[in-house]
Amino acid sequence: MREHLGGRYASLRHRGGPGDEEADPALRKEWERELAAGGWTCVGWPRSAGGRGLSIARQVIFHEEYARAGGPGRMGHIGEGLIGPTLIAFGTDAQKKRFLPKIVDGSEFWAQGYSEPNAGSDLANVQTRAERLADGSWQVSGQKIWTSLAHESDWIFVLARCEPGSRGNKGLVFLLLPLNQPGIEVRPIRQLGGGCEFNEVFFDQAVAAAEHVVGKPGEGWKVAMGLLEAERGVSTLGQQMHFAHELQAVIDALRARGRGCDAALRQRVAQAWSGLRVMRYNALRMLADDGASLGLKREALIYKYYWSNWHRDLGKLGADVLGAEADVISADPAIRPLQQLFFFSRADTIYAGANEIQLNLIAERGLGMPRELRPATESK
């Protein structure tokens, strides 16, 4: 990293993370290919799929050191961390041969077509429709939203309803579609921080080839849930190294403004510091393989809820440290990152399952509580 993250790539240090994903996407795609040339993409994939087959411990080391060195946000993270492992688990040999090498070498990039208007956290409430045509291909119509980096991606995986009249998680199909085709329109969404890193994607009779169905039609929910299990993986430790960098930026801003003796701010910094270590210990517990269970452990169920609230609080702390300086958008590299942290972290407790959804999942799947607790008799 010291050798390669310099020269023309030096400007990418600590750039391109959440809230900053618009930072020089063309150069970051080149960086993906630079990583690939050294064998540093898909390090946890099995060798048979083009990866390094690294153990969990070695993957953790890689992700931590990558973040510690200031490695930029990965343009290929959806391909490497989500659809790639899904194809390894559920894809056909032809699908693996077609898609995995191009994820590994950084020549194709992916977007995720899950959330829809009015159904952001209720993933099973899919309204996008897929109709099978006579030649076996699928015609897709509908809308997806909050689609990160769709405007920079080549392909999108889409969860769609393929059985008319089906409801909830039944009757779904998991499809792979090229984004550059008639019938697909990508519209950027302007965010509070000023960027447009995610989008609306409209499908108007867009086509997925017959061979680009992952799993069986009607069993899309099974594939979709398998993909989400991959979302809480070893990169969590790298995420925490990025959080540590942000926390240090807050501390630097506190010192630069001579506010290090402010007792209330010092207490909040200490809480952030200790909270980050709690997060690390839980992540290590989450990744520990004791052979006791398959799929997500209970420790993984609390992870998103914990880090998103911690990160939102850090964003608020950063803005409070800046004081009045936070109120006017600035290009100052000592101010702008903390403003971006504040703006983007407001969404952390909403995307990828809102706080309320996360608490329901913890209650139902972690604690075994019934979905509804109703009295024995109900008044009419």
mmCIF file of C-alpha atoms in Angstrom:
data_model
loop_
_atom_site.group_PDB
_atom_site.id
_atom_site.type_symbol
_atom_site.label_atom_id
_atom_site.label_comp_id
_atom_site.label_asym_id
_atom_site.label_seq_id
_atom_site.Cartn_x
_atom_site.Cartn_y
_atom_site.Cartn_z
ATOM 1 C CA MET A 1 0.000 0.000 0.000
ATOM 2 C CA ARG A 2 2.839 2.415 0.776
ATOM 3 C CA GLU A 3 4.356 1.735 -2.635
ATOM 4 C CA HIS A 4 1.205 1.889 -4.722
ATOM 5 C CA LEU A 5 -1.059 4.421 -2.962
ATOM 6 C CA GLY A 6 1.147 7.301 -4.063
ATOM 7 C CA GLY A 7 1.931 9.234 -7.220
ATOM 8 C CA ARG A 8 -1.197 9.510 -9.324
ATOM 9 C CA TYR A 9 -3.170 7.583 -6.683
ATOM 10 C CA ALA A 10 -2.101 9.762 -3.738
ATOM 11 C CA SER A 11 -5.212 11.939 -4.061
ATOM 12 C CA LEU A 12 -7.369 8.909 -3.273
ATOM 13 C CA ARG A 13 -6.126 8.447 0.293
ATOM 14 C CA HIS A 14 -9.106 8.226 2.662
ATOM 15 C CA ARG A 15 -11.487 9.214 -0.175
ATOM 16 C CA GLY A 16 -14.507 7.540 -1.685
ATOM 17 C CA GLY A 17 -16.081 6.218 1.511
ATOM 18 C CA PRO A 18 -19.725 6.650 2.569
ATOM 19 C CA GLY A 19 -20.851 10.196 1.836
ATOM 20 C CA ASP A 20 -17.864 10.693 -0.462
ATOM 21 C CA GLU A 21 -18.476 8.040 -3.096
ATOM 22 C CA GLU A 22 -18.476 10.584 -5.910
ATOM 23 C CA ALA A 23 -14.758 11.191 -5.371
ATOM 24 C CA ASP A 24 -12.950 10.600 -8.695
ATOM 25 C CA PRO A 25 -14.742 7.396 -9.757
ATOM 26 C CA ALA A 26 -12.654 6.989 -12.926
ATOM 27 C CA LEU A 27 -9.396 6.991 -10.986
ATOM 28 C CA ARG A 28 -10.862 4.679 -8.351
ATOM 29 C CA LYS A 29 -11.807 2.212 -11.093
ATOM 30 C CA GLU A 30 -8.180 2.326 -12.211
ATOM 31 C CA TRP A 31 -7.193 1.679 -8.601
ATOM 32 C CA GLU A 32 -9.400 -1.435 -8.639
ATOM 33 C CA ARG A 33 -7.394 -2.732 -11.586
ATOM 34 C CA GLU A 34 -4.162 -1.829 -9.761
ATOM 35 C CA LEU A 35 -5.322 -3.926 -6.809
ATOM 36 C CA ALA A 36 -6.321 -6.747 -9.144
ATOM 37 C CA ALA A 37 -2.922 -6.784 -10.800
ATOM 38 C CA GLY A 38 -1.375 -7.567 -7.429
ATOM 39 C CA GLY A 39 -4.021 -10.139 -6.492
ATOM 40 C CA TRP A 40 -5.659 -7.934 -3.848
ATOM 41 C CA THR A 41 -9.289 -8.114 -4.954
ATOM 42 C CA CYS A 42 -11.658 -10.841 -3.730
ATOM 43 C CA VAL A 43 -9.071 -12.078 -1.234
ATOM 44 C CA GLY A 44 -11.615 -14.202 0.644
ATOM 45 C CA TRP A 45 -13.048 -15.926 -2.407
ATOM 46 C CA PRO A 46 -11.944 -19.523 -2.984
ATOM 47 C CA ARG A 47 -9.078 -19.990 -5.404
ATOM 48 C CA SER A 48 -11.390 -21.862 -7.747
ATOM 49 C CA ALA A 49 -13.378 -18.611 -8.135
ATOM 50 C CA GLY A 50 -10.303 -16.470 -8.742
ATOM 51 C CA GLY A 51 -9.675 -15.358 -5.166
ATOM 52 C CA ARG A 52 -6.844 -15.947 -2.714
ATOM 53 C CA GLY A 53 -8.769 -18.243 -0.399
ATOM 54 C CA LEU A 54 -7.540 -16.376 2.660
ATOM 55 C CA SER A 55 -8.653 -17.421 6.119
ATOM 56 C CA ILE A 56 -10.987 -15.177 8.103
ATOM 57 C CA ALA A 57 -8.043 -13.949 10.192
ATOM 58 C CA ARG A 58 -5.996 -12.984 7.138
ATOM 59 C CA GLN A 59 -8.964 -11.288 5.500
ATOM 60 C CA VAL A 60 -9.420 -9.210 8.648
ATOM 61 C CA ILE A 61 -5.750 -8.215 8.515
ATOM 62 C CA PHE A 62 -6.083 -7.177 4.877
ATOM 63 C CA HIS A 63 -9.197 -5.055 5.377
ATOM 64 C CA GLU A 64 -7.810 -3.390 8.501
ATOM 65 C CA GLU A 65 -4.461 -2.538 6.927
ATOM 66 C CA TYR A 66 -6.123 -1.353 3.717
ATOM 67 C CA ALA A 67 -8.218 1.123 5.706
ATOM 68 C CA ARG A 68 -5.329 2.082 7.997
ATOM 69 C CA ALA A 69 -3.222 3.027 4.956
ATOM 70 C CA GLY A 70 -6.030 5.227 3.609
ATOM 71 C CA GLY A 71 -7.156 2.899 0.837
ATOM 72 C CA PRO A 72 -10.034 4.530 -1.057
ATOM 73 C CA GLY A 73 -13.629 3.329 -0.979
ATOM 74 C CA ARG A 74 -13.913 0.315 -3.248
ATOM 75 C CA MET A 75 -15.810 0.857 -6.483
ATOM 76 C CA GLY A 76 -16.094 -2.915 -6.751
ATOM 77 C CA HIS A 77 -17.400 -3.626 -3.255
ATOM 78 C CA ILE A 78 -20.910 -4.647 -4.369
ATOM 79 C CA GLY A 79 -19.481 -7.080 -6.898
ATOM 80 C CA GLU A 80 -16.835 -8.442 -4.555
ATOM 81 C CA GLY A 81 -18.815 -8.454 -1.328
ATOM 82 C CA LEU A 82 -22.383 -9.193 -2.466
ATOM 83 C CA ILE A 83 -23.122 -10.586 -5.914
ATOM 84 C CA GLY A 84 -19.826 -12.460 -6.229
ATOM 85 C CA PRO A 85 -20.330 -14.603 -3.090
ATOM 86 C CA THR A 86 -23.966 -15.072 -4.106
ATOM 87 C CA LEU A 87 -22.982 -16.454 -7.504
ATOM 88 C CA ILE A 88 -20.383 -18.694 -5.864
ATOM 89 C CA ALA A 89 -23.132 -20.110 -3.632
ATOM 90 C CA PHE A 90 -26.136 -20.158 -5.984
ATOM 91 C CA GLY A 91 -24.931 -19.488 -9.536
ATOM 92 C CA THR A 92 -24.541 -21.926 -12.395
ATOM 93 C CA ASP A 93 -21.114 -22.844 -13.728
ATOM 94 C CA ALA A 94 -21.801 -20.679 -16.784
ATOM 95 C CA GLN A 95 -22.728 -17.689 -14.600
ATOM 96 C CA LYS A 96 -19.574 -18.085 -12.527
ATOM 97 C CA LYS A 97 -17.439 -18.315 -15.653
ATOM 98 C CA ARG A 98 -19.088 -15.237 -17.185
ATOM 99 C CA PHE A 99 -19.187 -12.862 -14.214
ATOM 100 C CA LEU A 100 -16.635 -13.759 -11.544
ATOM 101 C CA PRO A 101 -13.431 -13.089 -13.536
ATOM 102 C CA LYS A 102 -14.600 -9.593 -14.464
ATOM 103 C CA ILE A 103 -15.308 -8.788 -10.814
ATOM 104 C CA VAL A 104 -11.874 -10.063 -9.838
ATOM 105 C CA ASP A 105 -10.012 -8.055 -12.506
ATOM 106 C CA GLY A 106 -11.994 -4.836 -11.925
ATOM 107 C CA SER A 107 -13.428 -4.596 -15.431
ATOM 108 C CA GLU A 108 -17.144 -4.764 -14.525
ATOM 109 C CA PHE A 109 -18.982 -3.029 -11.686
ATOM 110 C CA TRP A 110 -22.317 -3.849 -10.045
ATOM 111 C CA ALA A 111 -25.303 -2.109 -8.485
ATOM 112 C CA GLN A 112 -27.927 -3.580 -6.140
ATOM 113 C CA GLY A 113 -31.600 -3.440 -7.186
ATOM 114 C CA TYR A 114 -33.440 -4.196 -3.939
ATOM 115 C CA SER A 115 -35.178 -1.199 -2.330
ATOM 116 C CA GLU A 116 -38.272 0.312 -3.910
ATOM 117 C CA PRO A 117 -40.351 3.449 -3.249
ATOM 118 C CA ASN A 118 -42.518 2.904 -0.152
ATOM 119 C CA ALA A 119 -40.693 -0.363 0.549
ATOM 120 C CA GLY A 120 -37.185 0.585 1.604
ATOM 121 C CA SER A 121 -36.986 -1.562 4.724
ATOM 122 C CA ASP A 122 -39.802 -3.947 3.744
ATOM 123 C CA LEU A 123 -37.804 -5.802 1.115
ATOM 124 C CA ALA A 124 -40.468 -8.464 0.625
ATOM 125 C CA ASN A 125 -42.936 -5.823 -0.596
ATOM 126 C CA VAL A 126 -41.502 -6.046 -4.118
ATOM 127 C CA GLN A 127 -43.608 -4.429 -6.850
ATOM 128 C CA THR A 128 -41.152 -4.604 -9.767
ATOM 129 C CA ARG A 129 -42.500 -7.226 -12.186
ATOM 130 C CA ALA A 130 -40.692 -9.807 -14.299
ATOM 131 C CA GLU A 131 -42.510 -11.635 -17.089
ATOM 132 C CA ARG A 132 -40.989 -14.642 -18.827
ATOM 133 C CA LEU A 133 -41.095 -14.393 -22.606
ATOM 134 C CA ALA A 134 -41.408 -17.190 -25.136
ATOM 135 C CA ASP A 135 -37.625 -17.389 -25.670
ATOM 136 C CA GLY A 136 -37.011 -17.815 -21.932
ATOM 137 C CA SER A 137 -35.781 -14.271 -21.331
ATOM 138 C CA TRP A 138 -37.374 -11.986 -18.748
ATOM 139 C CA GLN A 139 -38.997 -8.592 -19.286
ATOM 140 C CA VAL A 140 -38.693 -6.338 -16.250
ATOM 141 C CA SER A 141 -40.793 -3.265 -15.417
ATOM 142 C CA GLY A 142 -40.803 -1.238 -12.228
ATOM 143 C CA GLN A 143 -38.593 1.008 -10.124
ATOM 144 C CA LYS A 144 -35.732 0.641 -7.668
ATOM 145 C CA ILE A 145 -34.399 3.420 -5.453
ATOM 146 C CA TRP A 146 -31.345 4.329 -3.333
ATOM 147 C CA THR A 147 -29.258 2.404 -5.862
ATOM 148 C CA SER A 148 -25.668 3.254 -4.942
ATOM 149 C CA LEU A 149 -23.305 3.981 -7.852
ATOM 150 C CA ALA A 150 -25.782 2.738 -10.465
ATOM 151 C CA HIS A 151 -24.596 5.566 -12.723
ATOM 152 C CA GLU A 152 -21.067 4.120 -12.541
ATOM 153 C CA SER A 153 -22.049 0.443 -12.851
ATOM 154 C CA ASP A 154 -22.251 -2.004 -15.734
ATOM 155 C CA TRP A 155 -24.687 -4.550 -14.270
ATOM 156 C CA ILE A 156 -27.442 -4.633 -11.679
ATOM 157 C CA PHE A 157 -28.987 -7.573 -9.817
ATOM 158 C CA VAL A 158 -32.729 -7.197 -9.346
ATOM 159 C CA LEU A 159 -35.261 -8.858 -7.084
ATOM 160 C CA ALA A 160 -38.600 -8.899 -8.959
ATOM 161 C CA ARG A 161 -42.024 -10.502 -8.677
ATOM 162 C CA CYS A 162 -42.472 -13.236 -11.271
ATOM 163 C CA GLU A 163 -45.713 -14.889 -10.123
ATOM 164 C CA PRO A 164 -48.818 -12.697 -10.549
ATOM 165 C CA GLY A 165 -50.904 -12.569 -7.391
ATOM 166 C CA SER A 166 -48.044 -13.626 -5.124
ATOM 167 C CA ARG A 167 -47.354 -11.626 -1.987
ATOM 168 C CA GLY A 168 -44.508 -11.089 0.430
ATOM 169 C CA ASN A 169 -41.443 -13.215 -0.062
ATOM 170 C CA LYS A 170 -43.188 -15.730 -2.322
ATOM 171 C CA GLY A 171 -43.098 -15.701 -6.117
ATOM 172 C CA LEU A 172 -39.864 -13.723 -6.569
ATOM 173 C CA VAL A 173 -37.020 -14.101 -9.037
ATOM 174 C CA PHE A 174 -33.400 -12.947 -8.801
ATOM 175 C CA LEU A 175 -32.177 -11.516 -12.130
ATOM 176 C CA LEU A 176 -28.945 -10.091 -13.566
ATOM 177 C CA LEU A 177 -29.397 -7.210 -16.036
ATOM 178 C CA PRO A 178 -26.934 -5.090 -18.030
ATOM 179 C CA LEU A 179 -27.597 -1.437 -17.224
ATOM 180 C CA ASN A 180 -26.660 -0.194 -20.703
ATOM 181 C CA GLN A 181 -29.793 -1.254 -22.556
ATOM 182 C CA PRO A 182 -33.071 0.241 -23.790
ATOM 183 C CA GLY A 183 -35.708 0.287 -21.085
ATOM 184 C CA ILE A 184 -33.410 1.275 -18.200
ATOM 185 C CA GLU A 185 -33.098 4.854 -17.006
ATOM 186 C CA VAL A 186 -30.819 5.894 -14.133
ATOM 187 C CA ARG A 187 -31.685 9.179 -12.397
ATOM 188 C CA PRO A 188 -29.298 10.543 -9.744
ATOM 189 C CA ILE A 189 -30.758 11.698 -6.407
ATOM 190 C CA ARG A 190 -29.235 14.846 -4.890
ATOM 191 C CA GLN A 191 -28.340 14.361 -1.215
ATOM 192 C CA LEU A 192 -28.015 16.712 1.737
ATOM 193 C CA GLY A 193 -24.252 16.751 1.391
ATOM 194 C CA GLY A 194 -24.474 17.921 -2.220
ATOM 195 C CA GLY A 195 -23.509 14.695 -3.987
ATOM 196 C CA CYS A 196 -25.488 12.238 -6.116
ATOM 197 C CA GLU A 197 -23.920 8.912 -5.266
ATOM 198 C CA PHE A 198 -27.180 6.984 -5.358
ATOM 199 C CA ASN A 199 -30.014 6.883 -7.847
ATOM 200 C CA GLU A 200 -33.479 5.918 -8.916
ATOM 201 C CA VAL A 201 -33.500 3.193 -11.565
ATOM 202 C CA PHE A 202 -36.540 2.798 -13.812
ATOM 203 C CA PHE A 203 -37.230 -0.407 -15.757
ATOM 204 C CA ASP A 204 -39.578 -0.253 -18.753
ATOM 205 C CA GLN A 205 -39.601 -3.700 -20.353
ATOM 206 C CA ALA A 206 -35.870 -4.108 -19.783
ATOM 207 C CA VAL A 207 -34.576 -7.584 -20.586
ATOM 208 C CA ALA A 208 -32.650 -10.171 -18.592
ATOM 209 C CA ALA A 209 -31.397 -13.152 -20.566
ATOM 210 C CA ALA A 210 -32.775 -16.599 -19.774
ATOM 211 C CA GLU A 211 -29.364 -17.715 -18.508
ATOM 212 C CA HIS A 212 -29.159 -14.788 -16.092
ATOM 213 C CA VAL A 213 -31.609 -16.085 -13.488
ATOM 214 C CA VAL A 214 -29.836 -16.950 -10.234
ATOM 215 C CA GLY A 215 -31.517 -19.897 -8.557
ATOM 216 C CA LYS A 216 -35.002 -20.935 -9.596
ATOM 217 C CA PRO A 217 -37.892 -18.623 -10.520
ATOM 218 C CA GLY A 218 -40.077 -18.285 -7.449
ATOM 219 C CA GLU A 219 -37.125 -18.812 -5.099
ATOM 220 C CA GLY A 220 -35.631 -15.346 -5.402
ATOM 221 C CA TRP A 221 -36.089 -14.672 -1.694
ATOM 222 C CA LYS A 222 -33.751 -17.519 -0.809
ATOM 223 C CA VAL A 223 -31.034 -16.060 -3.026
ATOM 224 C CA ALA A 224 -31.678 -12.525 -1.759
ATOM 225 C CA MET A 225 -31.305 -13.631 1.862
ATOM 226 C CA GLY A 226 -28.129 -15.527 1.040
ATOM 227 C CA LEU A 227 -26.733 -12.312 -0.409
ATOM 228 C CA LEU A 228 -27.582 -10.312 2.704
ATOM 229 C CA GLU A 229 -25.726 -12.818 4.872
ATOM 230 C CA ALA A 230 -22.577 -11.905 2.916
ATOM 231 C CA GLU A 231 -23.169 -8.225 3.768
ATOM 232 C CA ARG A 232 -22.014 -8.645 7.377
ATOM 233 C CA GLY A 233 -18.584 -10.080 6.668
ATOM 234 C CA VAL A 234 -14.926 -9.457 7.371
ATOM 235 C CA SER A 235 -14.946 -5.996 5.791
ATOM 236 C CA THR A 236 -16.620 -4.810 9.011
ATOM 237 C CA LEU A 237 -13.165 -4.528 10.589
ATOM 238 C CA GLY A 238 -12.022 -2.354 7.707
ATOM 239 C CA GLN A 239 -15.103 -0.211 8.190
ATOM 240 C CA GLN A 240 -14.077 0.300 11.799
ATOM 241 C CA MET A 241 -10.593 1.428 10.775
ATOM 242 C CA HIS A 242 -12.287 4.078 8.622
ATOM 243 C CA PHE A 243 -14.387 5.049 11.648
ATOM 244 C CA ALA A 244 -11.174 5.374 13.671
ATOM 245 C CA HIS A 245 -9.796 7.744 11.022
ATOM 246 C CA GLU A 246 -12.971 9.851 11.266
ATOM 247 C CA LEU A 247 -12.789 9.886 15.061
ATOM 248 C CA GLN A 248 -9.198 11.117 14.848
ATOM 249 C CA ALA A 249 -10.318 13.892 12.489
ATOM 250 C CA VAL A 250 -12.875 14.964 15.109
ATOM 251 C CA ILE A 251 -10.178 14.958 17.812
ATOM 252 C CA ASP A 252 -7.822 16.963 15.578
ATOM 253 C CA ALA A 253 -10.562 19.538 14.982
ATOM 254 C CA LEU A 254 -11.225 19.718 18.725
ATOM 255 C CA ARG A 255 -7.559 20.442 19.453
ATOM 256 C CA ALA A 256 -7.156 22.887 16.566
ATOM 257 C CA ARG A 257 -9.983 24.993 17.998
ATOM 258 C CA GLY A 258 -8.600 24.948 21.533
ATOM 259 C CA ARG A 259 -11.650 23.129 22.870
ATOM 260 C CA GLY A 260 -9.777 20.218 24.429
ATOM 261 C CA CYS A 261 -10.763 21.375 27.922
ATOM 262 C CA ASP A 262 -14.495 21.378 27.158
ATOM 263 C CA ALA A 263 -15.681 18.701 29.603
ATOM 264 C CA ALA A 264 -18.862 17.819 27.696
ATOM 265 C CA LEU A 265 -17.037 17.377 24.366
ATOM 266 C CA ARG A 266 -14.240 15.389 26.035
ATOM 267 C CA GLN A 267 -16.820 13.028 27.519
ATOM 268 C CA ARG A 268 -18.447 12.493 24.124
ATOM 269 C CA VAL A 269 -15.039 11.786 22.544
ATOM 270 C CA ALA A 270 -14.345 9.228 25.278
ATOM 271 C CA GLN A 271 -17.740 7.598 24.678
ATOM 272 C CA ALA A 272 -17.014 7.427 20.942
ATOM 273 C CA TRP A 273 -13.595 5.887 21.599
ATOM 274 C CA SER A 274 -14.953 3.227 23.942
ATOM 275 C CA GLY A 275 -17.938 2.562 21.684
ATOM 276 C CA LEU A 276 -15.627 1.863 18.763
ATOM 277 C CA ARG A 277 -13.810 -0.747 20.811
ATOM 278 C CA VAL A 278 -17.058 -2.399 21.837
ATOM 279 C CA MET A 279 -17.897 -2.530 18.132
ATOM 280 C CA ARG A 280 -14.589 -4.242 17.396
ATOM 281 C CA TYR A 281 -15.015 -6.865 20.110
ATOM 282 C CA ASN A 282 -18.493 -7.710 18.864
ATOM 283 C CA ALA A 283 -17.249 -7.956 15.271
ATOM 284 C CA LEU A 284 -14.529 -10.397 16.327
ATOM 285 C CA ARG A 285 -17.125 -12.403 18.237
ATOM 286 C CA MET A 286 -19.383 -12.284 15.172
ATOM 287 C CA LEU A 287 -16.630 -13.607 12.909
ATOM 288 C CA ALA A 288 -15.442 -16.330 15.276
ATOM 289 C CA ASP A 289 -16.219 -19.755 13.807
ATOM 290 C CA ASP A 290 -17.300 -22.036 16.594
ATOM 291 C CA GLY A 291 -19.185 -24.370 14.267
ATOM 292 C CA ALA A 292 -22.330 -23.919 16.342
ATOM 293 C CA SER A 293 -24.569 -22.518 13.658
ATOM 294 C CA LEU A 294 -25.054 -21.878 9.991
ATOM 295 C CA GLY A 295 -25.898 -18.502 8.517
ATOM 296 C CA LEU A 296 -25.935 -15.312 10.556
ATOM 297 C CA LYS A 297 -25.052 -15.535 14.236
ATOM 298 C CA ARG A 298 -27.010 -13.597 16.831
ATOM 299 C CA GLU A 299 -24.008 -11.273 17.233
ATOM 300 C CA ALA A 300 -24.428 -10.227 13.599
ATOM 301 C CA LEU A 301 -28.044 -9.218 14.190
ATOM 302 C CA ILE A 302 -27.041 -6.362 16.505
ATOM 303 C CA TYR A 303 -24.103 -5.103 14.453
ATOM 304 C CA LYS A 304 -25.875 -2.789 12.017
ATOM 305 C CA TYR A 305 -28.047 -1.239 14.724
ATOM 306 C CA TYR A 306 -25.014 -0.583 16.904
ATOM 307 C CA TRP A 307 -22.627 0.892 14.342
ATOM 308 C CA SER A 308 -25.239 3.079 12.637
ATOM 309 C CA ASN A 309 -26.266 4.774 15.884
ATOM 310 C CA TRP A 310 -22.632 5.141 16.961
ATOM 311 C CA HIS A 311 -21.694 6.681 13.597
ATOM 312 C CA ARG A 312 -24.643 9.085 13.605
ATOM 313 C CA ASP A 313 -23.567 10.277 17.052
ATOM 314 C CA LEU A 314 -20.007 10.745 15.777
ATOM 315 C CA GLY A 315 -21.294 12.888 12.922
ATOM 316 C CA LYS A 316 -23.199 15.062 15.387
ATOM 317 C CA LEU A 317 -20.094 15.326 17.577
ATOM 318 C CA GLY A 318 -18.030 16.441 14.572
ATOM 319 C CA ALA A 319 -20.521 19.176 13.743
ATOM 320 C CA ASP A 320 -20.658 20.322 17.363
ATOM 321 C CA VAL A 321 -16.859 20.521 17.519
ATOM 322 C CA LEU A 322 -16.854 22.731 14.404
ATOM 323 C CA GLY A 323 -19.526 24.941 15.932
ATOM 324 C CA ALA A 324 -20.614 27.792 13.643
ATOM 325 C CA GLU A 325 -18.084 26.665 11.034
ATOM 326 C CA ALA A 326 -20.286 23.650 10.344
ATOM 327 C CA ASP A 327 -23.156 25.855 9.185
ATOM 328 C CA VAL A 328 -21.651 26.948 5.852
ATOM 329 C CA ILE A 329 -20.479 24.437 3.235
ATOM 330 C CA SER A 330 -16.698 24.643 3.040
ATOM 331 C CA ALA A 331 -13.971 23.361 0.730
ATOM 332 C CA ASP A 332 -11.437 23.428 3.577
ATOM 333 C CA PRO A 333 -10.045 19.865 3.921
ATOM 334 C CA ALA A 334 -10.120 20.296 7.702
ATOM 335 C CA ILE A 335 -13.843 21.116 7.668
ATOM 336 C CA ARG A 336 -15.506 19.521 4.652
ATOM 337 C CA PRO A 337 -14.936 15.860 5.684
ATOM 338 C CA LEU A 338 -16.626 16.497 9.027
ATOM 339 C CA GLN A 339 -19.553 18.161 7.276
ATOM 340 C CA GLN A 340 -19.870 15.155 4.960
ATOM 341 C CA LEU A 341 -19.674 12.864 7.985
ATOM 342 C CA PHE A 342 -22.540 14.744 9.635
ATOM 343 C CA PHE A 343 -24.782 14.804 6.565
ATOM 344 C CA PHE A 344 -24.288 11.214 5.466
ATOM 345 C CA SER A 345 -24.402 9.654 8.930
ATOM 346 C CA ARG A 346 -27.949 10.981 9.317
ATOM 347 C CA ALA A 347 -28.960 8.227 6.880
ATOM 348 C CA ASP A 348 -27.062 5.421 8.613
ATOM 349 C CA THR A 349 -30.014 4.486 10.828
ATOM 350 C CA ILE A 350 -32.344 4.355 7.818
ATOM 351 C CA TYR A 351 -30.632 2.559 4.924
ATOM 352 C CA ALA A 352 -29.994 -1.215 4.917
ATOM 353 C CA GLY A 353 -32.896 -1.604 7.337
ATOM 354 C CA ALA A 354 -34.128 1.241 9.529
ATOM 355 C CA ASN A 355 -33.586 1.154 13.301
ATOM 356 C CA GLU A 356 -37.145 -0.050 13.868
ATOM 357 C CA ILE A 357 -36.681 -2.916 11.398
ATOM 358 C CA GLN A 358 -33.364 -3.870 12.998
ATOM 359 C CA LEU A 359 -34.979 -4.019 16.450
ATOM 360 C CA ASN A 360 -37.748 -6.232 15.085
ATOM 361 C CA LEU A 361 -35.152 -8.593 13.604
ATOM 362 C CA ILE A 362 -33.238 -8.730 16.877
ATOM 363 C CA ALA A 363 -36.448 -9.491 18.788
ATOM 364 C CA GLU A 364 -37.784 -12.121 16.389
ATOM 365 C CA ARG A 365 -34.636 -13.900 15.197
ATOM 366 C CA GLY A 366 -32.262 -13.255 18.065
ATOM 367 C CA LEU A 367 -34.587 -13.473 21.065
ATOM 368 C CA GLY A 368 -37.279 -15.700 19.560
ATOM 369 C CA MET A 369 -40.146 -13.320 20.318
ATOM 370 C CA PRO A 370 -43.364 -13.762 18.301
ATOM 371 C CA ARG A 371 -44.064 -11.252 15.557
ATOM 372 C CA GLU A 372 -47.224 -10.027 17.270
ATOM 373 C CA LEU A 373 -48.166 -10.039 20.920
ATOM 374 C CA ARG A 374 -51.963 -9.700 21.021
ATOM 375 C CA PRO A 375 -54.333 -9.948 23.980
ATOM 376 C CA ALA A 376 -56.479 -13.068 24.232
ATOM 377 C CA THR A 377 -59.609 -11.067 23.410
ATOM 378 C CA GLU A 378 -59.931 -8.035 21.228
ATOM 379 C CA SER A 379 -62.654 -5.416 21.458
ATOM 380 C CA LYS A 380 -64.489 -4.748 18.224
#
